[in-house]
mmCIF file of C-alpha atoms in Angstrom:
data_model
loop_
_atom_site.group_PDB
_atom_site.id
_atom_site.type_symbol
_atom_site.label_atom_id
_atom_site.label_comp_id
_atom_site.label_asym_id
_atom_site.label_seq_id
_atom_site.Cartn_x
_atom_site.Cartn_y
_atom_site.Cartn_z
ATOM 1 C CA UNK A 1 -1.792 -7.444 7.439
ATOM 2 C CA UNK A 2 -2.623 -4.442 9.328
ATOM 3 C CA UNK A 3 -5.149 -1.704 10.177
ATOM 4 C CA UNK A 4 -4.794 1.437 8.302
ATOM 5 C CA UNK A 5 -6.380 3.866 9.646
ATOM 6 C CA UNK A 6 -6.047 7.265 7.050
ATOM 7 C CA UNK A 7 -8.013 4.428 4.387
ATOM 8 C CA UNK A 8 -10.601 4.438 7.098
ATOM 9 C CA UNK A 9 -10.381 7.539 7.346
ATOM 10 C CA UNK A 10 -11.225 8.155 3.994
ATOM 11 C CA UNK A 11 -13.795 5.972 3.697
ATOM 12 C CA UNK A 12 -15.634 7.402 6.203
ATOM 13 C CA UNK A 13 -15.111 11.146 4.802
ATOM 14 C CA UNK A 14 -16.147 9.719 1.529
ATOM 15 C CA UNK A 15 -19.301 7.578 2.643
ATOM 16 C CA UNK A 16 -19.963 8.220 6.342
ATOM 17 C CA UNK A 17 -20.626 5.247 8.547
ATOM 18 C CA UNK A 18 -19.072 2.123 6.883
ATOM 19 C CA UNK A 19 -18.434 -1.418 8.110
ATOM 20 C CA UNK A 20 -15.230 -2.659 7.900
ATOM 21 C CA UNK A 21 -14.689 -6.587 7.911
ATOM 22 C CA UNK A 22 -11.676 -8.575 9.028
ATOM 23 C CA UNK A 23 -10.690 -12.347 8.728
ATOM 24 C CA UNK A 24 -9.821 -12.393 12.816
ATOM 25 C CA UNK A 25 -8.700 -16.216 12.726
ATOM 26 C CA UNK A 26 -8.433 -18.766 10.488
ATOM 27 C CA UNK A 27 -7.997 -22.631 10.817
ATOM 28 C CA UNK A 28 -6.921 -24.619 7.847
ATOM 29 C CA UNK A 29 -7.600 -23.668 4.366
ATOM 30 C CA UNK A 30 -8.876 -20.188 3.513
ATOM 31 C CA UNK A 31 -8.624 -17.623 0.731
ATOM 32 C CA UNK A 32 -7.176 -15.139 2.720
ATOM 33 C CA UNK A 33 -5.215 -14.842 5.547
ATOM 34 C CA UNK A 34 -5.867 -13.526 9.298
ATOM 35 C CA UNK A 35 -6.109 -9.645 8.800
ATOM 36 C CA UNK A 36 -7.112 -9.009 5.673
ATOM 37 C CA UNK A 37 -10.213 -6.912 5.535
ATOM 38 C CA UNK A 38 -12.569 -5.026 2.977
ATOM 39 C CA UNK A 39 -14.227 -1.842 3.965
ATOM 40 C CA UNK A 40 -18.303 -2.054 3.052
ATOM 41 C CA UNK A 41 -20.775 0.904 2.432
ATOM 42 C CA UNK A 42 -24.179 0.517 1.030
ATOM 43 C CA UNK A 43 -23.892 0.880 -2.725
ATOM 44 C CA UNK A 44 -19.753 -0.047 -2.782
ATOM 45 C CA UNK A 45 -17.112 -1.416 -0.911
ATOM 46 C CA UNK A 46 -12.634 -1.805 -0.803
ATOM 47 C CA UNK A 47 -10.432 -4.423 -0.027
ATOM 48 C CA UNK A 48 -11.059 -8.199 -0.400
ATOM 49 C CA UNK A 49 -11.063 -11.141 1.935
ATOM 50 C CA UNK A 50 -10.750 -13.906 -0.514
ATOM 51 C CA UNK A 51 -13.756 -13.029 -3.032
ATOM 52 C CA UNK A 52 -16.291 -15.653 -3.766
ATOM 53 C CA UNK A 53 -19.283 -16.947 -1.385
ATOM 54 C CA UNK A 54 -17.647 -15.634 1.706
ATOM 55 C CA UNK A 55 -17.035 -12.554 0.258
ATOM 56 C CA UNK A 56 -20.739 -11.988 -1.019
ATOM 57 C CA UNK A 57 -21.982 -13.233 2.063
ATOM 58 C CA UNK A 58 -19.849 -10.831 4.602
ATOM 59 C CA UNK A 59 -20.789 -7.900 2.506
ATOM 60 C CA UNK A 60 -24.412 -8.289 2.768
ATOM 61 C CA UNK A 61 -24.196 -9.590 6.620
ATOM 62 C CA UNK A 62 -22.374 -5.532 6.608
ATOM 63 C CA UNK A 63 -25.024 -3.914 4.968
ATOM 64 C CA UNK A 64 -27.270 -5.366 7.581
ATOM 65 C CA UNK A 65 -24.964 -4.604 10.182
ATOM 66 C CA UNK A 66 -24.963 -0.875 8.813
ATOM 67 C CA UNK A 67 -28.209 -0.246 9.168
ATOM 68 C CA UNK A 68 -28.753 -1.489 13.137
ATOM 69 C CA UNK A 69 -24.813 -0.178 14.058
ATOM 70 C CA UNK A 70 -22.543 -2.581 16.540
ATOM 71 C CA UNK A 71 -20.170 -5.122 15.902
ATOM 72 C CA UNK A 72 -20.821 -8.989 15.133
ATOM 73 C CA UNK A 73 -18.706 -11.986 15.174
ATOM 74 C CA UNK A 74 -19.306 -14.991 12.621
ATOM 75 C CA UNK A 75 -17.385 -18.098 12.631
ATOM 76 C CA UNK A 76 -17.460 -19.699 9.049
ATOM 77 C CA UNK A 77 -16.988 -23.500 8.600
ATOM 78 C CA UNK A 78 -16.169 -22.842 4.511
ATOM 79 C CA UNK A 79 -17.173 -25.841 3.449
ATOM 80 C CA UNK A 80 -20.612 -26.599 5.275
ATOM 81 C CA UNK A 81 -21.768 -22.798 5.847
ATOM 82 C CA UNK A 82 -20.759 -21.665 2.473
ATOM 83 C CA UNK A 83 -20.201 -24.565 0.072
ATOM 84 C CA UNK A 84 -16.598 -23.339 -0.768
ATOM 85 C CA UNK A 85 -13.732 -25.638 -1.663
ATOM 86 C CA UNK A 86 -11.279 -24.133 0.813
ATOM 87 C CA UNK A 87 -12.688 -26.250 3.282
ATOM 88 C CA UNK A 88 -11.214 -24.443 6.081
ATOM 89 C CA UNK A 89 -12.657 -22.269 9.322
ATOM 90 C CA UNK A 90 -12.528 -18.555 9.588
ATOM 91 C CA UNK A 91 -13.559 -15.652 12.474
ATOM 92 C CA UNK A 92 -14.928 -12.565 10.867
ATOM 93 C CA UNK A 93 -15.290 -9.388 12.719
ATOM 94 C CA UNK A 94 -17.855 -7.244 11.347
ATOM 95 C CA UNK A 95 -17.744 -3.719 12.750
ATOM 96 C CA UNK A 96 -19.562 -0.306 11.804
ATOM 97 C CA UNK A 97 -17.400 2.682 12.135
ATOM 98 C CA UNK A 98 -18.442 6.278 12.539
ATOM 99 C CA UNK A 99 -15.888 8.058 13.994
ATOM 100 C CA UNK A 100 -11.794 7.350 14.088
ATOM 101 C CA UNK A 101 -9.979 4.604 15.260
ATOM 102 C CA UNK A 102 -8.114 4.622 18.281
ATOM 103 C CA UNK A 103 -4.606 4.266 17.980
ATOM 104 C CA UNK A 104 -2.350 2.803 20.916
ATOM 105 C CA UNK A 105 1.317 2.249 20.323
ATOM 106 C CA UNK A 106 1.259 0.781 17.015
ATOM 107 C CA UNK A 107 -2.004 -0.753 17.549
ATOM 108 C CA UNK A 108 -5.503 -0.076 16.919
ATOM 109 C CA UNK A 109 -7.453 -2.484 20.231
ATOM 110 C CA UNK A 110 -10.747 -2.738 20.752
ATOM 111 C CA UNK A 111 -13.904 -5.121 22.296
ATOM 112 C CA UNK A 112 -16.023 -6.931 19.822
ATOM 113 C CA UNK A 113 -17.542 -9.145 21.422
ATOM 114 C CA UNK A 114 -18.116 -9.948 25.186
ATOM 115 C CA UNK A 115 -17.373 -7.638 28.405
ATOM 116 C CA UNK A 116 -14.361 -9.380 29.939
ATOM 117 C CA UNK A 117 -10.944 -7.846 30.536
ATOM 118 C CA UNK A 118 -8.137 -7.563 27.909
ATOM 119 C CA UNK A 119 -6.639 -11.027 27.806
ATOM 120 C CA UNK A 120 -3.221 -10.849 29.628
ATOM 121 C CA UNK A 121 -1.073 -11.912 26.396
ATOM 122 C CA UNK A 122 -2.610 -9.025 24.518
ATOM 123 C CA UNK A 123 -1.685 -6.761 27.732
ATOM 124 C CA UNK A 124 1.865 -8.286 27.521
ATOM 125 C CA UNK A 125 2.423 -7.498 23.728
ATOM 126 C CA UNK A 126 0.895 -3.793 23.740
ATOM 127 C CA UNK A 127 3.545 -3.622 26.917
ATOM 128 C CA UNK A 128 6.284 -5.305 24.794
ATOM 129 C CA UNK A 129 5.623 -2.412 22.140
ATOM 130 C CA UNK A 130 5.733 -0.107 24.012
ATOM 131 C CA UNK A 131 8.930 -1.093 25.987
ATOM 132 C CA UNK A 132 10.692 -2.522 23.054
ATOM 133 C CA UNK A 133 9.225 -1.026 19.667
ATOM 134 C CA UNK A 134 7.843 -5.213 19.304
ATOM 135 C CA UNK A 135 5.015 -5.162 16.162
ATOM 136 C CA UNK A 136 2.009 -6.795 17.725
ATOM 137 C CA UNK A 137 -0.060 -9.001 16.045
ATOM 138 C CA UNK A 138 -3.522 -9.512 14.524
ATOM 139 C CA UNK A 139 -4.998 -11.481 17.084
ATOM 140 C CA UNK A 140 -9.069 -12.455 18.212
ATOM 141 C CA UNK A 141 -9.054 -13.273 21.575
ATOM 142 C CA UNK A 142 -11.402 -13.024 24.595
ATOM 143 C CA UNK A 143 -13.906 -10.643 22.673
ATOM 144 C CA UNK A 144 -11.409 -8.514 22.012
ATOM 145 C CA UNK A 145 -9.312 -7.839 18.706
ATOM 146 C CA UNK A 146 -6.148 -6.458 18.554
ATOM 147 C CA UNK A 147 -4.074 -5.352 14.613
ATOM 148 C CA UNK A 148 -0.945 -3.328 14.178
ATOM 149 C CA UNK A 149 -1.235 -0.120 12.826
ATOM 150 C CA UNK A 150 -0.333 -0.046 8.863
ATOM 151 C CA UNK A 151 2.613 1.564 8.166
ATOM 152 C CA UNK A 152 3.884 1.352 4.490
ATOM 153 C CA UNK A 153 6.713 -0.581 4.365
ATOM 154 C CA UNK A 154 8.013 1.051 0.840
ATOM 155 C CA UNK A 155 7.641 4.390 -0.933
ATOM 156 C CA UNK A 156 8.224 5.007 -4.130
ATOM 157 C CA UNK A 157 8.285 8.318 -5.807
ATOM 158 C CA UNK A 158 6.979 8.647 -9.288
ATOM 159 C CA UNK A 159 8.246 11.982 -11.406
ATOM 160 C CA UNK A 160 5.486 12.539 -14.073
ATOM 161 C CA UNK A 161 1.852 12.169 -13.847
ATOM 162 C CA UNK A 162 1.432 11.672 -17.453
ATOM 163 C CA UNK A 163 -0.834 8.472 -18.414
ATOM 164 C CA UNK A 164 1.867 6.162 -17.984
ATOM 165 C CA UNK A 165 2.875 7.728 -14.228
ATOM 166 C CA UNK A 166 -1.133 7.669 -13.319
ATOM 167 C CA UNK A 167 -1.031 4.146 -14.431
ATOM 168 C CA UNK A 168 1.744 2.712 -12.496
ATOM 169 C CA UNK A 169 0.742 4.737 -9.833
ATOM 170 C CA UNK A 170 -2.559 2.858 -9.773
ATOM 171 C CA UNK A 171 -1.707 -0.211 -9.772
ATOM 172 C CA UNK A 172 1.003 0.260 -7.179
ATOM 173 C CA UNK A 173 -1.196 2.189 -4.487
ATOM 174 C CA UNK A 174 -3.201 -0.874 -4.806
ATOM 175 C CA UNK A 175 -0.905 -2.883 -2.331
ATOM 176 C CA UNK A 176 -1.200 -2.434 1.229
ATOM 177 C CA UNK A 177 2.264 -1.846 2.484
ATOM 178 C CA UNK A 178 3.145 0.718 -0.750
ATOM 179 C CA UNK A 179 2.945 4.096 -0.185
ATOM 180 C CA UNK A 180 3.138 6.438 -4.009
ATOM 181 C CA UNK A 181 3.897 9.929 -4.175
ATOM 182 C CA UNK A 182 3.037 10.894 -7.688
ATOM 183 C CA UNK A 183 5.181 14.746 -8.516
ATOM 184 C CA UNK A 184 4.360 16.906 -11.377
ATOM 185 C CA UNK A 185 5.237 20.542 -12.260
ATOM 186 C CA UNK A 186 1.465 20.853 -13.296
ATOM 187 C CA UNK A 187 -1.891 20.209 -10.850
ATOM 188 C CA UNK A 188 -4.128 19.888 -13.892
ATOM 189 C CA UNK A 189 -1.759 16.224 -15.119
ATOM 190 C CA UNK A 190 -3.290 14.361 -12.064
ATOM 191 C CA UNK A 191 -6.204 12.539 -12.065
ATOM 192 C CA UNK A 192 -9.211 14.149 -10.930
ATOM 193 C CA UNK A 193 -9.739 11.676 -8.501
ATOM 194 C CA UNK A 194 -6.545 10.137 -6.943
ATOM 195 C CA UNK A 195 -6.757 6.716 -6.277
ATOM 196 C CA UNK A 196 -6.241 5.778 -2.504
ATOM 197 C CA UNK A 197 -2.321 5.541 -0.952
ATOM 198 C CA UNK A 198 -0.976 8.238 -3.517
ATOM 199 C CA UNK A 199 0.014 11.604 -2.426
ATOM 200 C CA UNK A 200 0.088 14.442 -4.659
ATOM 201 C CA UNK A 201 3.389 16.588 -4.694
ATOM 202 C CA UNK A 202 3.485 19.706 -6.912
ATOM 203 C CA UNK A 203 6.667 20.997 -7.484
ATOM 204 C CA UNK A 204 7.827 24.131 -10.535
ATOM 205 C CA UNK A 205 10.578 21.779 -10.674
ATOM 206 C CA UNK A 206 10.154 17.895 -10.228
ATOM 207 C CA UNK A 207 14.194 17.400 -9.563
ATOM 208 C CA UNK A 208 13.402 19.203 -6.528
ATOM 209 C CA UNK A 209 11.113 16.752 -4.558
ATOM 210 C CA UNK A 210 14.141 14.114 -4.700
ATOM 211 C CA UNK A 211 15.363 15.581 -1.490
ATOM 212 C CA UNK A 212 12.154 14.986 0.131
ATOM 213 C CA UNK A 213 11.826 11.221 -0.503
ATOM 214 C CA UNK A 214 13.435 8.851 2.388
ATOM 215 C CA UNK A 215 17.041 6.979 1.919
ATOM 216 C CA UNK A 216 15.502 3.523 1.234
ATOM 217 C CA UNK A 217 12.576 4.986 -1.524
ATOM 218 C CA UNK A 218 12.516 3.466 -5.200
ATOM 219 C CA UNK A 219 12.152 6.199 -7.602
ATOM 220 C CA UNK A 220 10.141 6.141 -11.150
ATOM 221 C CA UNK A 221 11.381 8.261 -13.625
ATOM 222 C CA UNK A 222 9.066 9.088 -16.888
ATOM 223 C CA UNK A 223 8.373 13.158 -17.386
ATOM 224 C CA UNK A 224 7.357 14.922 -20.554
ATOM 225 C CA UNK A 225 11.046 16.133 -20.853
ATOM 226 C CA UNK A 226 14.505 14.086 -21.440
ATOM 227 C CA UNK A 227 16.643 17.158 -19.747
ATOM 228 C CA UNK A 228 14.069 17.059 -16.346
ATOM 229 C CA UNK A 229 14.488 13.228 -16.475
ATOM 230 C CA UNK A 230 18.347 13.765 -16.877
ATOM 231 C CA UNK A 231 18.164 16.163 -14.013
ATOM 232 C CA UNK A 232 16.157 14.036 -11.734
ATOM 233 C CA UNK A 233 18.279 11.049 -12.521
ATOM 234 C CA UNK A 234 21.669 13.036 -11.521
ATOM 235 C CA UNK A 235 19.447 14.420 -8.277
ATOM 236 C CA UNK A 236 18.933 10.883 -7.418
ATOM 237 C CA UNK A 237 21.831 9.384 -7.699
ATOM 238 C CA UNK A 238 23.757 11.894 -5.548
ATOM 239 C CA UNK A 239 21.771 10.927 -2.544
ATOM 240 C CA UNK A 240 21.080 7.586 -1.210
ATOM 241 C CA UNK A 241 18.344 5.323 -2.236
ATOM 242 C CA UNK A 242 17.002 2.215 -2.817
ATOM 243 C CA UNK A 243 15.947 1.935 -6.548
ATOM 244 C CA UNK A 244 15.937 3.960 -9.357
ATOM 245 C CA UNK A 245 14.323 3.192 -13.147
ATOM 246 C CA UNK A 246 13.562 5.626 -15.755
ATOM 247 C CA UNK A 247 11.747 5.072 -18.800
ATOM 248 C CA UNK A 248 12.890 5.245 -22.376
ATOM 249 C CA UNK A 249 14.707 3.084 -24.895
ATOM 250 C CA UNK A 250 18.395 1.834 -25.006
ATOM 251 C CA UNK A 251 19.564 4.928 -27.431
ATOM 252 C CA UNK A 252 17.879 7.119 -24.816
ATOM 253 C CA UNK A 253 19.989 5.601 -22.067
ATOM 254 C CA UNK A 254 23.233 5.104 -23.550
ATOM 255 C CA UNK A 255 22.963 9.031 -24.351
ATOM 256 C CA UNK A 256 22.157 9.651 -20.499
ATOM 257 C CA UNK A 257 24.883 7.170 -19.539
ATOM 258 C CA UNK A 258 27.300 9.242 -21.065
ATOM 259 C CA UNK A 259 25.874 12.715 -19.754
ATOM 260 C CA UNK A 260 25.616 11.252 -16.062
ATOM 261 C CA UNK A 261 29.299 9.936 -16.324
ATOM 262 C CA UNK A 262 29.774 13.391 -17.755
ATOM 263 C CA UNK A 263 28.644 15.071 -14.711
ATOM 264 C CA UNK A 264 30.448 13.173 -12.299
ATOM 265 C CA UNK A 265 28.955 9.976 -11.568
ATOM 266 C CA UNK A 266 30.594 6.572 -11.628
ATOM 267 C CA UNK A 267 29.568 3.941 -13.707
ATOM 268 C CA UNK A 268 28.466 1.381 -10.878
ATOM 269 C CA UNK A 269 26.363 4.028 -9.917
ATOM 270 C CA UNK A 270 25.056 4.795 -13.045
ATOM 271 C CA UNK A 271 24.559 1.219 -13.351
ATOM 272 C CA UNK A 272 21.943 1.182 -10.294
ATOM 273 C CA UNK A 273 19.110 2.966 -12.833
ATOM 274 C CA UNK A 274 17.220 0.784 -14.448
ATOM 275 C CA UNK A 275 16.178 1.440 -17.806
ATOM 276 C CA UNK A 276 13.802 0.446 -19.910
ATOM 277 C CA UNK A 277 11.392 -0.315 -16.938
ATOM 278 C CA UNK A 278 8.976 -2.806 -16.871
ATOM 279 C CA UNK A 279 8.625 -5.597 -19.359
ATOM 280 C CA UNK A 280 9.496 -4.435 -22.851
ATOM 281 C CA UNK A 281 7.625 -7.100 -24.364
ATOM 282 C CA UNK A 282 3.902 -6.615 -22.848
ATOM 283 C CA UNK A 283 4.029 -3.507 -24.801
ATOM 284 C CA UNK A 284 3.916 0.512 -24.924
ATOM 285 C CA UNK A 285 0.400 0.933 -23.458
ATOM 286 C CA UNK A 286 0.311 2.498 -20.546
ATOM 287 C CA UNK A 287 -1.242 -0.512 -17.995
ATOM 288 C CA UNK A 288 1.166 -3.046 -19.931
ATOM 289 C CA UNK A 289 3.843 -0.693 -18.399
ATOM 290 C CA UNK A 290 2.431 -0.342 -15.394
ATOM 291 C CA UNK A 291 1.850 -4.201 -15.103
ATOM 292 C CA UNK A 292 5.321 -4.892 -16.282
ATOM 293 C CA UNK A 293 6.632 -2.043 -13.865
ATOM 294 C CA UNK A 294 4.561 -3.757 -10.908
ATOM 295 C CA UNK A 295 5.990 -7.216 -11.104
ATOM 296 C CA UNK A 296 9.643 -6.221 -10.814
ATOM 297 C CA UNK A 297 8.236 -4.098 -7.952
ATOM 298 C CA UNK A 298 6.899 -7.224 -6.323
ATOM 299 C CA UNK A 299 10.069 -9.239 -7.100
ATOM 300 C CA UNK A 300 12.369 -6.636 -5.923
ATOM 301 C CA UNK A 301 10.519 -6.670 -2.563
ATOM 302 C CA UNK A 302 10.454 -10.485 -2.155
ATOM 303 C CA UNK A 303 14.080 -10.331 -3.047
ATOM 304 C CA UNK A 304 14.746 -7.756 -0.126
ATOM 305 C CA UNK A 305 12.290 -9.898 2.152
ATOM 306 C CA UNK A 306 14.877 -12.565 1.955
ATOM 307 C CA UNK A 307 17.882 -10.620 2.258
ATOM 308 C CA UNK A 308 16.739 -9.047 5.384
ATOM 309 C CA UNK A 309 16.554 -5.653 3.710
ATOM 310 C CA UNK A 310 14.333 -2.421 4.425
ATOM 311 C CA UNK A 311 12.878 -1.640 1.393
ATOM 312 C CA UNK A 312 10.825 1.570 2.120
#
């Protein structure tokens, strides 16, 4: 887990002061782990640290918090405090934010709680990032809290912002380490309020943002028209990448088999797209695509995880 600091960011353009919440510790059974966090404001809030009583109760111990300004530390017996099954310990740090973060190589460091020194170990590992590129930890220690900076770990690029591109792209931007670029030829397709981690791209001709995306990105393919998709598809896969799936049915895709071979294009490589996407059997509607499309997202990545690979 990490801190990401343009959500922040946004939260605080969109609500002003807010309180953000993170599990600093945790000791045996919890619902989530150390890092997670859920940004608070006084009629809302984002993110989750586990749901339930803990949940309910670190929102409204924000809201308080919001109103007086500082930071607070509660440690949580689960069981005892809050009557929850878990039966595990956590550290919460409860802080209101009003301006940005402060960012220092990689990580965002700050007292909570206390007036002593940085602990040495933290010392070391900021030192050990910046001498070695190291990722530091979350880590509560000595009043001070310490969490890497978030930086997605995939991108995917999704041509079309039609209902079944806004939906994927929802669901996807709801992970942490996903970052969604959502391109359409026309501004009035996306939604009028884009849902947090996707980045409009508006291009007169879709094909041409494939050049922008990074070697490792998974592309989505699903415009309004079969030639653009055909285009994008042949941008694609004359450049390196990491996945590529384009929507449409098996008589669709034998026809674009044989028009990518026909422009060059070897079958392995042709073989790399898949298509359909998603899980044919959940469905045509738009969120049972964009379900379907999510959980080979997820397994791709876990499959990547083990294999060592970079996936964004």
């Amino acid at each position: 887990m990490s801190f990401d600091l343009e959500r922040l960011k946004a939260d605080l353009a969109a609500h002003g002061r807010v309180a953000r919440v993170v599990v600093a510790e945790v000791a045996g059974s919890a619902p989530r782990e150390a890092g997670a966090s859920m940004t608070v404001w006084p009629n809302g809030q984002r993110g989750t640290i586990g749901g339930g009583a803990l949940e309910w109760e670190a929102a409204a111990r924000a809201r308080t918090l919001l109103r007086t300004g500082g930071a607070k530390v509660d440690r949580l017996p689960l069981g005892p405090a809050l009557g929850q099954c878990c039966g595990g310990h956590v550290t919460l740090v409860t802080e209101v934010w009003g301006t940005g973060a402060l960012e220092e190589d990689g990580a965002v460091v700050r007292r909570v709680d206390g007036a002593g020194d940085m602990p040495l170990d933290m010392r070391r590992r900021l030192a050990a990032a910046r001498a070695q590129g190291a990722t530091v930890p979350t880590l509560f220690a000595g009043g001070w809290m310490m969490e890497p900076v978030h930086r997605p770990a995939r991108a995917i690029w999704i041509y079309g912002a039609g209902h079944v591109g806004r939906a994927i792209a929802g669901v996807l931007a709801a992970f942490p380490e996903v970052e969604v670029t959502l391109v359409d030829d026309a501004p009035a397709r996306f939604p009028e309020v884009m849902p947090g981690g996707v980045a409009p791209f508006v291009a007169a001709n879709p094909a041409d943002a494939v050049a922008h995306a990074h070697d490792h990105a998974e592309h989505l393919v699903l415009t309004y028209s079969h030639a653009l998709d055909l285009e994008i598809c042949h941008r694609i896969l004359g450049r390196a990448f990491g996945h590529a799936g384009l929507i449409g049915s098996a008589t669709k895709w034998a026809r674009f088999r044989r028009r990518l071979g026909a422009l060059g294009h070897g079958e392995a490589q042709i073989a790399r797209i898949e298509c359909p996407i998603g899980a044919p059997e959940l469905g045509k509607h738009p969120q049972a695509i964009a379900i379907g499309v999510a959980a080979a997202f997820l397994k791709r990545g876990e499959a990547g995880a083990a294999r060592g690979e970079r996936m964004g």
